[in-house]
Structures are given as structure tokens and as C-alpha cells.
């Protein structure tokens, strides 16, 4: 974390929570809001704290995260998520306090409202579920929490979420060494397997184990509870044994009953959650949703609006199972043949099921012949030769026995205008032969064969269905290059942008070669190149011709380093965002008297009655200034998303 990033995070925390009165109160607030991590040293009876600067920076994206939840899951779920966001992390047993409306009502089924005047009693310092609360209201809350857990907007809290990253990694290595294979010294031939085991432990702790995710998908209370027990059984040494779980008993019908409320009160689709289960907000998810929106917009600009709708269905289908952007980015050392295993994939049938309206898709593209594969043309010639030589009877006999009917059908499919897939028709590798499936396949293959591939096609085999994966690494790099070019062009001008693009395409060049490519003179080229070099947007390499290393006998090569340029631009963005927040603080200090008067409970909402005309005008001017500054912070954060988070870089 750089100094400018630390300054920005400090301003964001101060803007959202104000000045913290005491150290204990401040630490409690930071831990509750997931802004600080802590580690205990039992030998010396000490506790060490560490700031989580990425979580503090995520405060600038709170509005984007809430908007993403509302767009994908609805306003009702968004209202509940807003309360959870303010709490940071919370027990499920305390969720009856969540209200979807601020007037004390919970939205019921089919738009009906249920009054929630039943306040749970506080027993032994904990909020307990009240059996008097209507089951209809509770079912909506728990259904919303399940939806948020399934889409990774929420995650089950684990001890690893509160520990420093170094300690988590050390504990993950210890857990991996419990496997007999890694008990001794780690040799080079098993080093990759050991690292995968460590990453698997970290992923299981932070994102949830396989059992936990399966239970969330199935909305099964018992499996979720068993999964949580297995997930925490190896880390219960320092756990408080005095805390008892909520009461559980089985009724005569075999259904699970918790605190007097049965699963049957919620119906089959509204399973109850364990009241002792702790959930927390996943701030990394906002980058995943923002990446989906940017990629859909890019596909719309390069291919078309109709095909971008199909691409949006693919991305949103994959988005549900992605915890953060780095999960969908395979390691650089991954082999090409393992790419299918490294990246999340979506099946064609899932894409078809996600699209509701096919009317706009039908007339959006023309019909294209399927590409010919090797051996198909020779197969057709032999087939026609048999027909001309009078072997129709033999072919008919084969067709009646079911041997050649598939070949004849495959031959007709190759000549049809369906562009089904690149799979061999002779092996019967067709997907479902419906008009909608073929239509979706056409759009998906267009996305695969674009100049910038938006998808990778994985044909159907004996072991897997036809599927599609998104090359997130390549697309994120392309988006980053677009943003860097915009930044260079806005600062240094169009001529400098031309030089930067030449270097991006050609690599390292000297000044003379750059002038030849861009058809510019020495006077025109030297000033922009020097300005970009001074700003850190270009780099320079010195190649001496002899051992004396004299400047006259040295070749100076300019080159464009995307990683270094992005890091430099990120520092500039952090500084610009910090200046916006500092200006907001100064403007608020100048309007302190008016804002203090307008925030009074007897004045709020009745400003026209209690404020003078001058005060009302000052209040309007302040609101406009605040809106402009916060909007600028949001626009700068959009660039940070592309340069830092889409790449999965921390």
C-alpha cells in the first residue's frame, strides 16, 4: 500500500464514520465493519491489529454494490442488503431487525406489507429470534439471505476473515502439511500440488467449503450446519465452549424446529438458516459485477446490441459462482490444455434457459454455412459415388438397420445453414436440435470468432457437454489498455497517443524508428516522448554499443510497460480521489452552521418554514457541490476497477 492509497483510505473512513472517540471504540467499529484484522499472541497476552486497506477503499464503492444487488436480485433484497452492509457482519439470529422499508414494515408476498412491531428480547446480551414474528415476514428475510449467499454478495464468516493474510497463509500451509504426501520436505515434483493444496485451504476458509456451497445452493439447513462444523472443527482450540447453539428439536413429522418456528411454516423454497451462523458482506463482488457490465458494453460496441444480450446472459450465469475477479483468472503457469479446468464454464442449455425473449434474436444475424472440417468433403464424395453406382438398395438396408441413417443425417447437417458448432457431426456431437439452441449457438460462435475473442468454445465430448468460457485475463488486459490510452491522450495529446500505440504494437523502438512509423519530424516527436517519459507512462532502455558507455555511442530504446504505466496512473487516481474528499471536507466546514441547523429533527423536511432564503440557497449550493465531488470520486473509481481489480491484482 502506497502513501497516497493510505491517505485516501483514511479520508474514506473519516468521511463515513467520522472521528472515533476512543481507541477501544474505534477498534470495535473497524473490526465490526471488516476494516481491521487482528491476531492474538497467547504466550505474551498481546493482540496485534492490522488495517485492511482494500476493505477501507471499498467504502468508495458502497453505492455501486447496493445498486448491483438491486439490479440483479430486486429492490426487496437490496433493502435487506443495505441493512447488512451497515452492520458489516451479523448473526442470522439477529436478522429479524432487518426491515425492507424504513417505516417499520416488511414487504410480504405479492406486494403485501406485514407490520413488524414484534421486537425480539435481548437475552444474555444476544438478540434472539421471536416466535411471535410472522413466518411470512421471516421467510422473505431468509429467502433474501439465501439469494445473497448463493450469488456471493454475502459469505459465511470464518475466522480467516478476521486474521491477517500472513497468518492465514501460515495456517493454510500447516493444514496442507497434515496430508501424508506433504509431511516431509517439499520436492520440486510435488511443489505445485502443495501450492494448490494451500490455495484450496484458503479458498475453503474465505469462500466456503464444497459442502457449504452445496448446502447453500440446495437451501438445506442441516447440510449447511454440518458443513460449518466440518469447516471449523480443526480451528476450535481457542473457541469459547460456553456458548450454546440455538435449540433444535425434531417434531413428530420429522421437520426441523428452531425456537418454536418450523421449516414447514416457510414452505419448501424458504428453508431456515442456523441462527448462530454469521454472515458478512463480500466487498470483492462489486468488481465482478462491474467487469460484467464493462464487457457487455465492449461487446455491444464491437459486435452489436443483440449479441451483447446473449453475452450478458453468459457472464451473469458465470458471475453467480465467482467470489472475486482473481478466481476467474487462471495462473500464468497453467498449461493450455488445462485451460478448461482452470476457468469457470457455462453450458449452452444454461444460456438458452436464461434468455426469455427470442424475438429480437431471430432476425439479428443471417444464416452462415458451417465450416468444413477435414474428411467431411471426402466423405460426401464417397457417399455420392455410392448413390450413383446403384448402391441405393444397400444404403436403404443399412438405414433400416440403423447403421447409415446417422451418417446421412450428419451429411445433410453439414450442408445446412445452421452453424451448429465446430464439433464433428459424424460422432453425433450435436447439442439439442432446436431452433432456439441453434440461434444461441450462432451468437455464441460470433463472440468466439470476433477479432477480440469474447468466448472460448469447448466442444462436446464423451465426458462433458458443450460449454463456453470467458477469457477474462485477455479481456481485462484489453480494457486496461483502452483506459491507459484514454489517460495518455487526455494528458499528452493525440500525437503522444499515436506514439504510445506504435510502441504497444511494435515493442521497443528508438526515436528514429518511431518517427518513421508515425511520419513525424524530430521536433514533433521529441517533446511528446520526453513528456510521457517524465510522467512515467513510457520507459527507456539503454543499450551501449561498446564498453565505454558513452551517450553518443548508446542506443536509447523507448517501450511501453502496461504494468508500470497502470501502477503510475493508479497513484495519480488515488491522489485525485483524496483531493476530492479533502475539498468536500473544506466545503462542509464552510457550511457548518447551515448544515447543523438543517440537520435538526424539527427542521429536517421542513426547511422552507424554518430556514431563510439565503440559507436555503446555500443549502442547495452545498448539495450540488457534494453531488459533483462524490460523482467525480465514483468516475475515478471506475478507472481503478479496470486498472487494478479486473486483473485480480491487489
PDB file of C-alpha atoms in Angstrom, residues 269-460:
ATOM      1  CA  UNK A 269     -38.360 -22.880  -1.009  1.00  0.00           C
ATOM      2  CA  UNK A 270     -37.787 -20.943   2.217  1.00  0.00           C
ATOM      3  CA  UNK A 271     -35.535 -23.153   4.348  1.00  0.00           C
ATOM      4  CA  UNK A 272     -34.412 -21.788   7.649  1.00  0.00           C
ATOM      5  CA  UNK A 273     -30.841 -20.772   8.452  1.00  0.00           C
ATOM      6  CA  UNK A 274     -28.880 -21.585  11.575  1.00  0.00           C
ATOM      7  CA  UNK A 275     -29.425 -18.621  13.969  1.00  0.00           C
ATOM      8  CA  UNK A 276     -25.801 -18.852  15.134  1.00  0.00           C
ATOM      9  CA  UNK A 277     -24.498 -18.604  11.578  1.00  0.00           C
ATOM     10  CA  UNK A 278     -22.567 -15.362  10.965  1.00  0.00           C
ATOM     11  CA  UNK A 279     -22.667 -13.753   7.527  1.00  0.00           C
ATOM     12  CA  UNK A 280     -20.633 -10.858   6.192  1.00  0.00           C
ATOM     13  CA  UNK A 281     -20.682  -8.629   3.137  1.00  0.00           C
ATOM     14  CA  UNK A 282     -18.361  -9.573   0.275  1.00  0.00           C
ATOM     15  CA  UNK A 283     -16.927  -6.266  -0.930  1.00  0.00           C
ATOM     16  CA  UNK A 284     -14.994  -8.004  -3.735  1.00  0.00           C
ATOM     17  CA  UNK A 285     -18.219  -8.787  -5.584  1.00  0.00           C
ATOM     18  CA  UNK A 286     -18.648  -5.225  -6.834  1.00  0.00           C
ATOM     19  CA  UNK A 287     -15.619  -5.667  -9.099  1.00  0.00           C
ATOM     20  CA  UNK A 288     -17.135  -8.846 -10.575  1.00  0.00           C
ATOM     21  CA  UNK A 289     -20.429  -7.113 -11.400  1.00  0.00           C
ATOM     22  CA  UNK A 290     -18.651  -4.055 -12.783  1.00  0.00           C
ATOM     23  CA  UNK A 291     -16.497  -6.256 -15.012  1.00  0.00           C
ATOM     24  CA  UNK A 292     -19.629  -7.914 -16.380  1.00  0.00           C
ATOM     25  CA  UNK A 293     -21.146  -4.548 -17.273  1.00  0.00           C
ATOM     26  CA  UNK A 294     -17.964  -3.316 -18.938  1.00  0.00           C
ATOM     27  CA  UNK A 295     -17.536  -6.474 -21.010  1.00  0.00           C
ATOM     28  CA  UNK A 296     -21.165  -6.343 -22.155  1.00  0.00           C
ATOM     29  CA  UNK A 297     -20.670  -2.715 -23.192  1.00  0.00           C
ATOM     30  CA  UNK A 298     -17.489  -3.652 -25.057  1.00  0.00           C
ATOM     31  CA  UNK A 299     -19.285  -6.463 -26.899  1.00  0.00           C
ATOM     32  CA  UNK A 300     -22.092  -4.067 -27.795  1.00  0.00           C
ATOM     33  CA  UNK A 301     -19.627  -1.584 -29.300  1.00  0.00           C
ATOM     34  CA  UNK A 302     -17.619  -4.151 -31.266  1.00  0.00           C
ATOM     35  CA  UNK A 303     -20.307  -6.658 -32.344  1.00  0.00           C
ATOM     36  CA  UNK A 304     -23.822  -5.367 -31.741  1.00  0.00           C
ATOM     37  CA  UNK A 305     -26.523  -4.834 -29.151  1.00  0.00           C
ATOM     38  CA  UNK A 306     -28.421  -8.086 -29.808  1.00  0.00           C
ATOM     39  CA  UNK A 307     -25.396 -10.355 -29.483  1.00  0.00           C
ATOM     40  CA  UNK A 308     -24.352  -8.446 -26.375  1.00  0.00           C
ATOM     41  CA  UNK A 309     -27.603  -9.581 -24.718  1.00  0.00           C
ATOM     42  CA  UNK A 310     -26.555 -13.210 -25.217  1.00  0.00           C
ATOM     43  CA  UNK A 311     -23.108 -12.359 -23.876  1.00  0.00           C
ATOM     44  CA  UNK A 312     -24.712 -10.718 -20.848  1.00  0.00           C
ATOM     45  CA  UNK A 313     -26.565 -13.970 -20.104  1.00  0.00           C
ATOM     46  CA  UNK A 314     -23.284 -15.908 -20.265  1.00  0.00           C
ATOM     47  CA  UNK A 315     -21.471 -13.509 -17.936  1.00  0.00           C
ATOM     48  CA  UNK A 316     -24.291 -13.312 -15.400  1.00  0.00           C
ATOM     49  CA  UNK A 317     -24.520 -17.092 -15.366  1.00  0.00           C
ATOM     50  CA  UNK A 318     -20.820 -17.311 -14.543  1.00  0.00           C
ATOM     51  CA  UNK A 319     -20.965 -14.349 -12.181  1.00  0.00           C
ATOM     52  CA  UNK A 320     -23.017 -16.163  -9.563  1.00  0.00           C
ATOM     53  CA  UNK A 321     -20.197 -18.594  -8.743  1.00  0.00           C
ATOM     54  CA  UNK A 322     -17.334 -16.070  -8.775  1.00  0.00           C
ATOM     55  CA  UNK A 323     -16.247 -14.725  -5.381  1.00  0.00           C
ATOM     56  CA  UNK A 324     -13.733 -12.195  -6.725  1.00  0.00           C
ATOM     57  CA  UNK A 325     -12.082 -11.372 -10.030  1.00  0.00           C
ATOM     58  CA  UNK A 326      -8.913 -13.339  -9.286  1.00  0.00           C
ATOM     59  CA  UNK A 327     -10.970 -16.571  -9.028  1.00  0.00           C
ATOM     60  CA  UNK A 328     -11.820 -16.420 -12.738  1.00  0.00           C
ATOM     61  CA  UNK A 329      -8.193 -15.739 -13.733  1.00  0.00           C
ATOM     62  CA  UNK A 330      -6.081 -18.907 -14.171  1.00  0.00           C
ATOM     63  CA  UNK A 331      -2.465 -18.894 -13.137  1.00  0.00           C
ATOM     64  CA  UNK A 332       0.054 -17.751 -15.712  1.00  0.00           C
ATOM     65  CA  UNK A 333       1.836 -21.097 -15.456  1.00  0.00           C
ATOM     66  CA  UNK A 334      -1.335 -23.036 -16.369  1.00  0.00           C
ATOM     67  CA  UNK A 335      -0.926 -25.235 -19.408  1.00  0.00           C
ATOM     68  CA  UNK A 336      -3.132 -24.547 -22.447  1.00  0.00           C
ATOM     69  CA  UNK A 337      -4.710 -27.988 -22.246  1.00  0.00           C
ATOM     70  CA  UNK A 338      -5.738 -27.305 -18.649  1.00  0.00           C
ATOM     71  CA  UNK A 339      -7.481 -24.070 -19.542  1.00  0.00           C
ATOM     72  CA  UNK A 340     -10.894 -25.714 -19.491  1.00  0.00           C
ATOM     73  CA  UNK A 341     -10.288 -26.910 -15.944  1.00  0.00           C
ATOM     74  CA  UNK A 342      -8.923 -23.582 -14.734  1.00  0.00           C
ATOM     75  CA  UNK A 343     -11.729 -21.318 -15.942  1.00  0.00           C
ATOM     76  CA  UNK A 344     -15.410 -21.424 -14.987  1.00  0.00           C
ATOM     77  CA  UNK A 345     -17.622 -22.564 -17.878  1.00  0.00           C
ATOM     78  CA  UNK A 346     -21.290 -22.351 -18.788  1.00  0.00           C
ATOM     79  CA  UNK A 347     -23.293 -24.875 -20.794  1.00  0.00           C
ATOM     80  CA  UNK A 348     -25.306 -23.989 -23.882  1.00  0.00           C
ATOM     81  CA  UNK A 349     -28.523 -25.217 -22.270  1.00  0.00           C
ATOM     82  CA  UNK A 350     -27.994 -22.819 -19.340  1.00  0.00           C
ATOM     83  CA  UNK A 351     -27.612 -19.869 -21.694  1.00  0.00           C
ATOM     84  CA  UNK A 352     -30.789 -20.837 -23.557  1.00  0.00           C
ATOM     85  CA  UNK A 353     -32.703 -21.172 -20.292  1.00  0.00           C
ATOM     86  CA  UNK A 354     -31.539 -17.738 -19.097  1.00  0.00           C
ATOM     87  CA  UNK A 355     -32.914 -15.918 -22.161  1.00  0.00           C
ATOM     88  CA  UNK A 356     -36.639 -15.225 -22.038  1.00  0.00           C
ATOM     89  CA  UNK A 357     -37.340 -13.365 -25.299  1.00  0.00           C
ATOM     90  CA  UNK A 358     -36.004 -14.802 -28.574  1.00  0.00           C
ATOM     91  CA  UNK A 359     -37.910 -12.479 -30.924  1.00  0.00           C
ATOM     92  CA  UNK A 360     -35.094  -9.940 -31.212  1.00  0.00           C
ATOM     93  CA  UNK A 361     -32.512 -12.677 -31.721  1.00  0.00           C
ATOM     94  CA  UNK A 362     -34.174 -14.386 -34.687  1.00  0.00           C
ATOM     95  CA  UNK A 363     -33.686 -11.677 -37.313  1.00  0.00           C
ATOM     96  CA  UNK A 364     -30.472 -10.199 -35.933  1.00  0.00           C
ATOM     97  CA  UNK A 365     -27.976 -12.250 -37.997  1.00  0.00           C
ATOM     98  CA  UNK A 366     -28.004 -14.002 -41.346  1.00  0.00           C
ATOM     99  CA  UNK A 367     -27.504 -17.675 -41.973  1.00  0.00           C
ATOM    100  CA  UNK A 368     -23.932 -18.884 -42.341  1.00  0.00           C
ATOM    101  CA  UNK A 369     -22.669 -22.203 -43.661  1.00  0.00           C
ATOM    102  CA  UNK A 370     -20.906 -24.365 -41.149  1.00  0.00           C
ATOM    103  CA  UNK A 371     -17.137 -24.529 -41.685  1.00  0.00           C
ATOM    104  CA  UNK A 372     -15.901 -27.673 -43.391  1.00  0.00           C
ATOM    105  CA  UNK A 373     -13.742 -29.958 -41.324  1.00  0.00           C
ATOM    106  CA  UNK A 374     -11.103 -32.312 -42.621  1.00  0.00           C
ATOM    107  CA  UNK A 375     -12.522 -35.506 -44.010  1.00  0.00           C
ATOM    108  CA  UNK A 376     -16.059 -34.199 -44.490  1.00  0.00           C
ATOM    109  CA  UNK A 377     -15.688 -33.326 -48.198  1.00  0.00           C
ATOM    110  CA  UNK A 378     -14.130 -36.734 -48.929  1.00  0.00           C
ATOM    111  CA  UNK A 379     -16.962 -38.388 -47.006  1.00  0.00           C
ATOM    112  CA  UNK A 380     -19.564 -36.614 -49.166  1.00  0.00           C
ATOM    113  CA  UNK A 381     -17.794 -37.623 -52.408  1.00  0.00           C
ATOM    114  CA  UNK A 382     -17.738 -41.279 -51.401  1.00  0.00           C
ATOM    115  CA  UNK A 383     -21.389 -41.097 -50.396  1.00  0.00           C
ATOM    116  CA  UNK A 384     -22.421 -39.606 -53.755  1.00  0.00           C
ATOM    117  CA  UNK A 385     -20.314 -42.152 -55.622  1.00  0.00           C
ATOM    118  CA  UNK A 386     -22.172 -44.978 -53.912  1.00  0.00           C
ATOM    119  CA  UNK A 387     -25.514 -43.425 -54.812  1.00  0.00           C
ATOM    120  CA  UNK A 388     -24.545 -43.024 -58.497  1.00  0.00           C
ATOM    121  CA  UNK A 389     -23.174 -46.588 -58.745  1.00  0.00           C
ATOM    122  CA  UNK A 390     -26.581 -48.072 -57.929  1.00  0.00           C
ATOM    123  CA  UNK A 391     -25.992 -48.967 -54.307  1.00  0.00           C
ATOM    124  CA  UNK A 392     -29.211 -47.359 -53.155  1.00  0.00           C
ATOM    125  CA  UNK A 393     -30.602 -50.701 -52.021  1.00  0.00           C
ATOM    126  CA  UNK A 394     -27.589 -51.383 -49.898  1.00  0.00           C
ATOM    127  CA  UNK A 395     -27.852 -47.936 -48.351  1.00  0.00           C
ATOM    128  CA  UNK A 396     -31.542 -48.471 -47.635  1.00  0.00           C
ATOM    129  CA  UNK A 397     -30.813 -51.788 -45.951  1.00  0.00           C
ATOM    130  CA  UNK A 398     -28.191 -50.112 -43.800  1.00  0.00           C
ATOM    131  CA  UNK A 399     -30.615 -47.326 -42.959  1.00  0.00           C
ATOM    132  CA  UNK A 400     -33.248 -49.853 -41.894  1.00  0.00           C
ATOM    133  CA  UNK A 401     -30.742 -51.473 -39.557  1.00  0.00           C
ATOM    134  CA  UNK A 402     -29.814 -48.057 -38.089  1.00  0.00           C
ATOM    135  CA  UNK A 403     -26.207 -48.035 -39.324  1.00  0.00           C
ATOM    136  CA  UNK A 404     -26.132 -45.375 -42.035  1.00  0.00           C
ATOM    137  CA  UNK A 405     -29.051 -43.181 -41.032  1.00  0.00           C
ATOM    138  CA  UNK A 406     -26.807 -41.222 -38.710  1.00  0.00           C
ATOM    139  CA  UNK A 407     -24.202 -40.694 -41.449  1.00  0.00           C
ATOM    140  CA  UNK A 408     -26.785 -39.499 -43.962  1.00  0.00           C
ATOM    141  CA  UNK A 409     -28.287 -37.139 -41.388  1.00  0.00           C
ATOM    142  CA  UNK A 410     -24.855 -35.823 -40.489  1.00  0.00           C
ATOM    143  CA  UNK A 411     -24.096 -35.134 -44.140  1.00  0.00           C
ATOM    144  CA  UNK A 412     -27.252 -33.079 -44.504  1.00  0.00           C
ATOM    145  CA  UNK A 413     -26.387 -31.140 -41.345  1.00  0.00           C
ATOM    146  CA  UNK A 414     -23.048 -30.106 -42.773  1.00  0.00           C
ATOM    147  CA  UNK A 415     -24.754 -28.612 -45.818  1.00  0.00           C
ATOM    148  CA  UNK A 416     -27.437 -26.802 -43.755  1.00  0.00           C
ATOM    149  CA  UNK A 417     -27.276 -23.120 -42.851  1.00  0.00           C
ATOM    150  CA  UNK A 418     -27.311 -23.584 -39.101  1.00  0.00           C
ATOM    151  CA  UNK A 419     -23.721 -23.136 -37.954  1.00  0.00           C
ATOM    152  CA  UNK A 420     -24.440 -25.565 -35.103  1.00  0.00           C
ATOM    153  CA  UNK A 421     -20.902 -25.976 -33.787  1.00  0.00           C
ATOM    154  CA  UNK A 422     -17.370 -26.953 -34.677  1.00  0.00           C
ATOM    155  CA  UNK A 423     -17.956 -30.474 -33.413  1.00  0.00           C
ATOM    156  CA  UNK A 424     -17.707 -33.421 -35.788  1.00  0.00           C
ATOM    157  CA  UNK A 425     -21.186 -34.381 -36.969  1.00  0.00           C
ATOM    158  CA  UNK A 426     -20.170 -37.993 -37.675  1.00  0.00           C
ATOM    159  CA  UNK A 427     -19.705 -38.657 -33.945  1.00  0.00           C
ATOM    160  CA  UNK A 428     -23.190 -37.473 -33.036  1.00  0.00           C
ATOM    161  CA  UNK A 429     -21.937 -34.484 -31.063  1.00  0.00           C
ATOM    162  CA  UNK A 430     -24.896 -32.228 -31.714  1.00  0.00           C
ATOM    163  CA  UNK A 431     -26.415 -30.165 -28.968  1.00  0.00           C
ATOM    164  CA  UNK A 432     -30.200 -30.192 -28.609  1.00  0.00           C
ATOM    165  CA  UNK A 433     -31.617 -29.833 -32.131  1.00  0.00           C
ATOM    166  CA  UNK A 434     -33.982 -26.928 -31.531  1.00  0.00           C
ATOM    167  CA  UNK A 435     -34.304 -23.591 -33.250  1.00  0.00           C
ATOM    168  CA  UNK A 436     -33.545 -21.598 -30.099  1.00  0.00           C
ATOM    169  CA  UNK A 437     -30.447 -23.629 -29.306  1.00  0.00           C
ATOM    170  CA  UNK A 438     -29.067 -23.199 -32.809  1.00  0.00           C
ATOM    171  CA  UNK A 439     -29.850 -19.494 -32.682  1.00  0.00           C
ATOM    172  CA  UNK A 440     -27.968 -19.066 -29.407  1.00  0.00           C
ATOM    173  CA  UNK A 441     -25.073 -21.111 -30.783  1.00  0.00           C
ATOM    174  CA  UNK A 442     -24.798 -18.739 -33.737  1.00  0.00           C
ATOM    175  CA  UNK A 443     -24.456 -15.729 -31.435  1.00  0.00           C
ATOM    176  CA  UNK A 444     -22.005 -17.540 -29.169  1.00  0.00           C
ATOM    177  CA  UNK A 445     -19.820 -18.544 -32.116  1.00  0.00           C
ATOM    178  CA  UNK A 446     -19.853 -14.952 -33.355  1.00  0.00           C
ATOM    179  CA  UNK A 447     -18.475 -13.946 -29.964  1.00  0.00           C
ATOM    180  CA  UNK A 448     -15.822 -16.670 -30.287  1.00  0.00           C
ATOM    181  CA  UNK A 449     -14.707 -15.659 -33.783  1.00  0.00           C
ATOM    182  CA  UNK A 450     -14.582 -11.901 -33.273  1.00  0.00           C
ATOM    183  CA  UNK A 451     -11.292 -10.064 -33.775  1.00  0.00           C
ATOM    184  CA  UNK A 452     -11.189  -9.835 -29.982  1.00  0.00           C
ATOM    185  CA  UNK A 453     -12.472 -13.251 -28.804  1.00  0.00           C
ATOM    186  CA  UNK A 454     -15.085 -12.772 -26.092  1.00  0.00           C
ATOM    187  CA  UNK A 455     -15.588 -16.514 -25.548  1.00  0.00           C
ATOM    188  CA  UNK A 456     -13.738 -19.804 -25.838  1.00  0.00           C
ATOM    189  CA  UNK A 457     -15.626 -22.776 -27.225  1.00  0.00           C
ATOM    190  CA  UNK A 458     -15.243 -26.212 -25.626  1.00  0.00           C
ATOM    191  CA  UNK A 459     -16.891 -28.768 -27.970  1.00  0.00           C
ATOM    192  CA  UNK A 460     -18.918 -31.648 -26.707  1.00  0.00           C
TER     193      UNK A 460
END
